[in-house]
């Protein structure tokens, strides 16, 4: 009897050791955040813009209930590239502001390319946005990781974005967390600033309510939301994550839905497997989740969320991602400088 118990105990111990040796797939495992709250910076940048808040725009004034309830900007990605954009993972660096902004701008590139065959999709480097927001705009005032959403918006407006590529003194072909942190401390290399300035985002504006968010997405303007709101990591049957805890975090908003449960789709930067459960309406990215409208409204009222319009064309041939889904045909109109009177016609189950 004693020997049998000893063998059982040894077996259980061996199994436990083997399980600990496996890579963690726990969706609640610690993740990197990186948003730094600075209401003065957000207010200062917004107040110096021609259109400080999205409610001041012609697009907001002309948005009405005649437009589609469900608008999925990733449909433009499917049309241009053949698939969703690949999930991004910021790794161990608190660079979510750079990643969220890059994701929003990449979806803007696809929205423009879906409407204009002369434009093409290029993956852009979040680490350049992260570095530029902290140093070129923020003046290097933050110790440790993290940045301000307003600084990232200001950087892509004033300095632009860079596509992934191998540059003379810096290889940005692939993401590297150590390089991202280093650039966050030193800023964008001087020889890359003129290249980034060839591709500015010509218009940015602050978004402070779900109503503004809904109008922005319906008009084809992806955005970022920076807030302290955390979420459960498991999606419910409709693809929603419940609000839970605190995340000092930035994510992209790339879709909205109406009906009996209105909300917005938040694209995260923690890879494809951080969130679990059904992905919900529109077959969105596994890297994100739906959030209820009242929760998104609360997040936006923290005052550091931004919509983007009109990124200047990036060089390179059209990207085509392998997919067995095929491209979905969508009609896109009114992609402009926050002055459109027509909404994007997107959506569907």
PDB file of N, CA and C in Angstrom, residues 252-309:
ATOM      1  N   UNK A 252      -6.512  49.713 -30.439  1.00  0.00           N
ATOM      2  CA  UNK A 252      -7.151  50.311 -31.603  1.00  0.00           C
ATOM      3  C   UNK A 252      -8.630  49.943 -31.614  1.00  0.00           C
ATOM      4  N   UNK A 253      -9.468  50.856 -32.092  1.00  0.00           N
ATOM      5  CA  UNK A 253     -10.869  50.561 -32.359  1.00  0.00           C
ATOM      6  C   UNK A 253     -11.054  50.539 -33.864  1.00  0.00           C
ATOM      7  N   UNK A 254     -11.513  49.392 -34.385  1.00  0.00           N
ATOM      8  CA  UNK A 254     -11.586  49.216 -35.842  1.00  0.00           C
ATOM      9  C   UNK A 254     -12.954  48.716 -36.310  1.00  0.00           C
ATOM     10  N   UNK A 255     -13.933  48.716 -35.420  1.00  0.00           N
ATOM     11  CA  UNK A 255     -15.265  48.295 -35.822  1.00  0.00           C
ATOM     12  C   UNK A 255     -16.297  48.707 -34.795  1.00  0.00           C
ATOM     13  N   UNK A 256     -17.549  48.888 -35.252  1.00  0.00           N
ATOM     14  CA  UNK A 256     -18.664  49.141 -34.346  1.00  0.00           C
ATOM     15  C   UNK A 256     -19.836  48.278 -34.766  1.00  0.00           C
ATOM     16  N   UNK A 257     -20.741  48.025 -33.822  1.00  0.00           N
ATOM     17  CA  UNK A 257     -21.942  47.251 -34.094  1.00  0.00           C
ATOM     18  C   UNK A 257     -23.119  47.900 -33.380  1.00  0.00           C
ATOM     19  N   UNK A 258     -24.311  47.689 -33.945  1.00  0.00           N
ATOM     20  CA  UNK A 258     -25.511  48.250 -33.342  1.00  0.00           C
ATOM     21  C   UNK A 258     -26.412  47.145 -32.829  1.00  0.00           C
ATOM     22  N   UNK A 259     -27.705  47.265 -33.146  1.00  0.00           N
ATOM     23  CA  UNK A 259     -28.635  46.229 -32.738  1.00  0.00           C
ATOM     24  C   UNK A 259     -28.915  46.242 -31.253  1.00  0.00           C
ATOM     25  N   UNK A 260     -29.238  45.066 -30.718  1.00  0.00           N
ATOM     26  CA  UNK A 260     -29.628  44.962 -29.319  1.00  0.00           C
ATOM     27  C   UNK A 260     -28.449  45.089 -28.360  1.00  0.00           C
ATOM     28  N   UNK A 261     -27.224  44.945 -28.882  1.00  0.00           N
ATOM     29  CA  UNK A 261     -26.042  45.068 -28.032  1.00  0.00           C
ATOM     30  C   UNK A 261     -24.964  45.872 -28.759  1.00  0.00           C
ATOM     31  N   UNK A 262     -25.114  47.203 -28.791  1.00  0.00           N
ATOM     32  CA  UNK A 262     -24.120  48.027 -29.489  1.00  0.00           C
ATOM     33  C   UNK A 262     -22.772  47.987 -28.779  1.00  0.00           C
ATOM     34  N   UNK A 263     -21.714  48.169 -29.554  1.00  0.00           N
ATOM     35  CA  UNK A 263     -20.383  48.160 -28.972  1.00  0.00           C
ATOM     36  C   UNK A 263     -19.325  48.467 -30.004  1.00  0.00           C
ATOM     37  N   UNK A 264     -18.080  48.331 -29.600  1.00  0.00           N
ATOM     38  CA  UNK A 264     -16.933  48.580 -30.472  1.00  0.00           C
ATOM     39  C   UNK A 264     -15.961  47.426 -30.359  1.00  0.00           C
ATOM     40  N   UNK A 265     -15.236  47.176 -31.455  1.00  0.00           N
ATOM     41  CA  UNK A 265     -14.235  46.105 -31.437  1.00  0.00           C
ATOM     42  C   UNK A 265     -12.872  46.705 -31.119  1.00  0.00           C
ATOM     43  N   UNK A 266     -12.262  46.183 -30.042  1.00  0.00           N
ATOM     44  CA  UNK A 266     -10.961  46.655 -29.572  1.00  0.00           C
ATOM     45  C   UNK A 266      -9.889  45.662 -30.002  1.00  0.00           C
ATOM     46  N   UNK A 267      -8.939  46.139 -30.797  1.00  0.00           N
ATOM     47  CA  UNK A 267      -7.840  45.292 -31.263  1.00  0.00           C
ATOM     48  C   UNK A 267      -6.660  45.458 -30.325  1.00  0.00           C
ATOM     49  N   UNK A 268      -6.270  44.355 -29.700  1.00  0.00           N
ATOM     50  CA  UNK A 268      -5.200  44.381 -28.705  1.00  0.00           C
ATOM     51  C   UNK A 268      -3.846  44.100 -29.352  1.00  0.00           C
ATOM     52  N   UNK A 269      -2.781  44.199 -28.561  1.00  0.00           N
ATOM     53  CA  UNK A 269      -1.417  43.994 -29.065  1.00  0.00           C
ATOM     54  C   UNK A 269      -0.685  42.951 -28.238  1.00  0.00           C
ATOM     55  N   UNK A 270      -1.409  41.878 -27.893  1.00  0.00           N
ATOM     56  CA  UNK A 270      -0.844  40.800 -27.086  1.00  0.00           C
ATOM     57  C   UNK A 270      -0.836  39.471 -27.822  1.00  0.00           C
ATOM     58  N   UNK A 271      -0.880  39.494 -29.131  1.00  0.00           N
ATOM     59  CA  UNK A 271      -0.824  38.271 -29.906  1.00  0.00           C
ATOM     60  C   UNK A 271      -2.197  37.652 -30.129  1.00  0.00           C
ATOM     61  N   UNK A 272      -2.193  36.536 -30.844  1.00  0.00           N
ATOM     62  CA  UNK A 272      -3.445  35.918 -31.284  1.00  0.00           C
ATOM     63  C   UNK A 272      -4.134  35.096 -30.212  1.00  0.00           C
ATOM     64  N   UNK A 273      -3.406  34.669 -29.175  1.00  0.00           N
ATOM     65  CA  UNK A 273      -3.984  33.715 -28.225  1.00  0.00           C
ATOM     66  C   UNK A 273      -4.246  34.296 -26.844  1.00  0.00           C
ATOM     67  N   UNK A 274      -4.058  35.612 -26.662  1.00  0.00           N
ATOM     68  CA  UNK A 274      -4.279  36.199 -25.338  1.00  0.00           C
ATOM     69  C   UNK A 274      -5.744  36.111 -24.934  1.00  0.00           C
ATOM     70  N   UNK A 275      -6.644  36.365 -25.885  1.00  0.00           N
ATOM     71  CA  UNK A 275      -8.077  36.314 -25.613  1.00  0.00           C
ATOM     72  C   UNK A 275      -8.655  34.998 -26.115  1.00  0.00           C
ATOM     73  N   UNK A 276      -9.600  34.470 -25.367  1.00  0.00           N
ATOM     74  CA  UNK A 276     -10.189  33.179 -25.710  1.00  0.00           C
ATOM     75  C   UNK A 276     -11.693  33.323 -25.911  1.00  0.00           C
ATOM     76  N   UNK A 277     -12.288  32.375 -26.627  1.00  0.00           N
ATOM     77  CA  UNK A 277     -13.724  32.346 -26.808  1.00  0.00           C
ATOM     78  C   UNK A 277     -14.146  32.814 -28.188  1.00  0.00           C
ATOM     79  N   UNK A 278     -15.443  32.761 -28.483  1.00  0.00           N
ATOM     80  CA  UNK A 278     -15.956  33.164 -29.793  1.00  0.00           C
ATOM     81  C   UNK A 278     -15.574  34.603 -30.138  1.00  0.00           C
ATOM     82  N   UNK A 279     -15.271  34.846 -31.412  1.00  0.00           N
ATOM     83  CA  UNK A 279     -14.818  36.172 -31.826  1.00  0.00           C
ATOM     84  C   UNK A 279     -15.959  37.122 -32.164  1.00  0.00           C
ATOM     85  N   UNK A 280     -17.140  36.588 -32.408  1.00  0.00           N
ATOM     86  CA  UNK A 280     -18.305  37.435 -32.541  1.00  0.00           C
ATOM     87  C   UNK A 280     -18.563  37.954 -33.935  1.00  0.00           C
ATOM     88  N   UNK A 281     -19.464  38.919 -34.015  1.00  0.00           N
ATOM     89  CA  UNK A 281     -19.971  39.468 -35.257  1.00  0.00           C
ATOM     90  C   UNK A 281     -18.860  39.979 -36.162  1.00  0.00           C
ATOM     91  N   UNK A 282     -18.943  39.645 -37.454  1.00  0.00           N
ATOM     92  CA  UNK A 282     -18.012  40.170 -38.439  1.00  0.00           C
ATOM     93  C   UNK A 282     -16.758  39.349 -38.639  1.00  0.00           C
ATOM     94  N   UNK A 283     -16.588  38.251 -37.901  1.00  0.00           N
ATOM     95  CA  UNK A 283     -15.373  37.423 -38.007  1.00  0.00           C
ATOM     96  C   UNK A 283     -14.106  38.272 -37.841  1.00  0.00           C
ATOM     97  N   UNK A 284     -13.976  38.969 -36.708  1.00  0.00           N
ATOM     98  CA  UNK A 284     -12.831  39.862 -36.512  1.00  0.00           C
ATOM     99  C   UNK A 284     -11.565  39.115 -36.099  1.00  0.00           C
ATOM    100  N   UNK A 285     -10.530  39.878 -35.830  1.00  0.00           N
ATOM    101  CA  UNK A 285      -9.233  39.318 -35.448  1.00  0.00           C
ATOM    102  C   UNK A 285      -9.313  38.566 -34.124  1.00  0.00           C
ATOM    103  N   UNK A 286      -8.601  37.454 -33.998  1.00  0.00           N
ATOM    104  CA  UNK A 286      -8.534  36.756 -32.712  1.00  0.00           C
ATOM    105  C   UNK A 286      -7.762  37.554 -31.666  1.00  0.00           C
ATOM    106  N   UNK A 287      -7.090  38.616 -32.106  1.00  0.00           N
ATOM    107  CA  UNK A 287      -6.281  39.417 -31.184  1.00  0.00           C
ATOM    108  C   UNK A 287      -7.092  40.481 -30.446  1.00  0.00           C
ATOM    109  N   UNK A 288      -8.419  40.499 -30.629  1.00  0.00           N
ATOM    110  CA  UNK A 288      -9.214  41.528 -29.978  1.00  0.00           C
ATOM    111  C   UNK A 288     -10.527  40.993 -29.441  1.00  0.00           C
ATOM    112  N   UNK A 289     -11.440  41.913 -29.130  1.00  0.00           N
ATOM    113  CA  UNK A 289     -12.723  41.540 -28.534  1.00  0.00           C
ATOM    114  C   UNK A 289     -13.698  42.701 -28.672  1.00  0.00           C
ATOM    115  N   UNK A 290     -14.981  42.385 -28.576  1.00  0.00           N
ATOM    116  CA  UNK A 290     -16.021  43.406 -28.538  1.00  0.00           C
ATOM    117  C   UNK A 290     -16.192  43.909 -27.114  1.00  0.00           C
ATOM    118  N   UNK A 291     -16.488  45.211 -26.982  1.00  0.00           N
ATOM    119  CA  UNK A 291     -16.790  45.818 -25.679  1.00  0.00           C
ATOM    120  C   UNK A 291     -18.097  46.590 -25.806  1.00  0.00           C
ATOM    121  N   UNK A 292     -18.910  46.547 -24.767  1.00  0.00           N
ATOM    122  CA  UNK A 292     -20.210  47.208 -24.793  1.00  0.00           C
ATOM    123  C   UNK A 292     -20.072  48.717 -24.897  1.00  0.00           C
ATOM    124  N   UNK A 293     -21.074  49.329 -25.535  1.00  0.00           N
ATOM    125  CA  UNK A 293     -21.019  50.761 -25.834  1.00  0.00           C
ATOM    126  C   UNK A 293     -20.812  51.610 -24.583  1.00  0.00           C
ATOM    127  N   UNK A 294     -21.513  51.281 -23.496  1.00  0.00           N
ATOM    128  CA  UNK A 294     -21.378  52.102 -22.289  1.00  0.00           C
ATOM    129  C   UNK A 294     -19.988  51.989 -21.679  1.00  0.00           C
ATOM    130  N   UNK A 295     -19.351  50.825 -21.843  1.00  0.00           N
ATOM    131  CA  UNK A 295     -17.990  50.648 -21.341  1.00  0.00           C
ATOM    132  C   UNK A 295     -17.012  51.463 -22.192  1.00  0.00           C
ATOM    133  N   UNK A 296     -17.160  51.398 -23.513  1.00  0.00           N
ATOM    134  CA  UNK A 296     -16.305  52.174 -24.411  1.00  0.00           C
ATOM    135  C   UNK A 296     -16.485  53.663 -24.167  1.00  0.00           C
ATOM    136  N   UNK A 297     -17.720  54.090 -23.956  1.00  0.00           N
ATOM    137  CA  UNK A 297     -17.982  55.502 -23.671  1.00  0.00           C
ATOM    138  C   UNK A 297     -17.217  55.945 -22.428  1.00  0.00           C
ATOM    139  N   UNK A 298     -17.231  55.128 -21.399  1.00  0.00           N
ATOM    140  CA  UNK A 298     -16.512  55.441 -20.162  1.00  0.00           C
ATOM    141  C   UNK A 298     -15.003  55.535 -20.414  1.00  0.00           C
ATOM    142  N   UNK A 299     -14.478  54.655 -21.243  1.00  0.00           N
ATOM    143  CA  UNK A 299     -13.052  54.681 -21.576  1.00  0.00           C
ATOM    144  C   UNK A 299     -12.688  55.956 -22.325  1.00  0.00           C
ATOM    145  N   UNK A 300     -13.513  56.313 -23.288  1.00  0.00           N
ATOM    146  CA  UNK A 300     -13.227  57.490 -24.111  1.00  0.00           C
ATOM    147  C   UNK A 300     -13.272  58.777 -23.288  1.00  0.00           C
ATOM    148  N   UNK A 301     -14.094  58.803 -22.275  1.00  0.00           N
ATOM    149  CA  UNK A 301     -14.218  60.009 -21.454  1.00  0.00           C
ATOM    150  C   UNK A 301     -12.983  60.262 -20.595  1.00  0.00           C
ATOM    151  N   UNK A 302     -12.034  59.336 -20.594  1.00  0.00           N
ATOM    152  CA  UNK A 302     -10.759  59.607 -19.919  1.00  0.00           C
ATOM    153  C   UNK A 302      -9.910  60.596 -20.706  1.00  0.00           C
ATOM    154  N   UNK A 303     -10.275  60.869 -21.968  1.00  0.00           N
ATOM    155  CA  UNK A 303      -9.752  62.034 -22.667  1.00  0.00           C
ATOM    156  C   UNK A 303      -8.498  61.876 -23.494  1.00  0.00           C
ATOM    157  N   UNK A 304      -8.042  60.640 -23.755  1.00  0.00           N
ATOM    158  CA  UNK A 304      -6.810  60.479 -24.542  1.00  0.00           C
ATOM    159  C   UNK A 304      -7.016  59.436 -25.635  1.00  0.00           C
ATOM    160  N   UNK A 305      -8.033  59.656 -26.475  1.00  0.00           N
ATOM    161  CA  UNK A 305      -8.345  58.743 -27.576  1.00  0.00           C
ATOM    162  C   UNK A 305      -8.453  59.548 -28.855  1.00  0.00           C
ATOM    163  N   UNK A 306      -7.988  58.957 -29.996  1.00  0.00           N
ATOM    164  CA  UNK A 306      -7.765  59.751 -31.203  1.00  0.00           C
ATOM    165  C   UNK A 306      -8.155  59.003 -32.460  1.00  0.00           C
ATOM    166  N   UNK A 307      -8.786  59.724 -33.388  1.00  0.00           N
ATOM    167  CA  UNK A 307      -9.133  59.181 -34.706  1.00  0.00           C
ATOM    168  C   UNK A 307      -8.166  59.730 -35.741  1.00  0.00           C
ATOM    169  N   UNK A 308      -7.971  58.952 -36.822  1.00  0.00           N
ATOM    170  CA  UNK A 308      -6.978  59.284 -37.837  1.00  0.00           C
ATOM    171  C   UNK A 308      -7.601  59.302 -39.231  1.00  0.00           C
ATOM    172  N   UNK A 309      -7.119  60.232 -40.058  1.00  0.00           N
ATOM    173  CA  UNK A 309      -7.594  60.311 -41.436  1.00  0.00           C
ATOM    174  C   UNK A 309      -6.452  60.692 -42.356  1.00  0.00           C
TER     175      UNK A 309
END
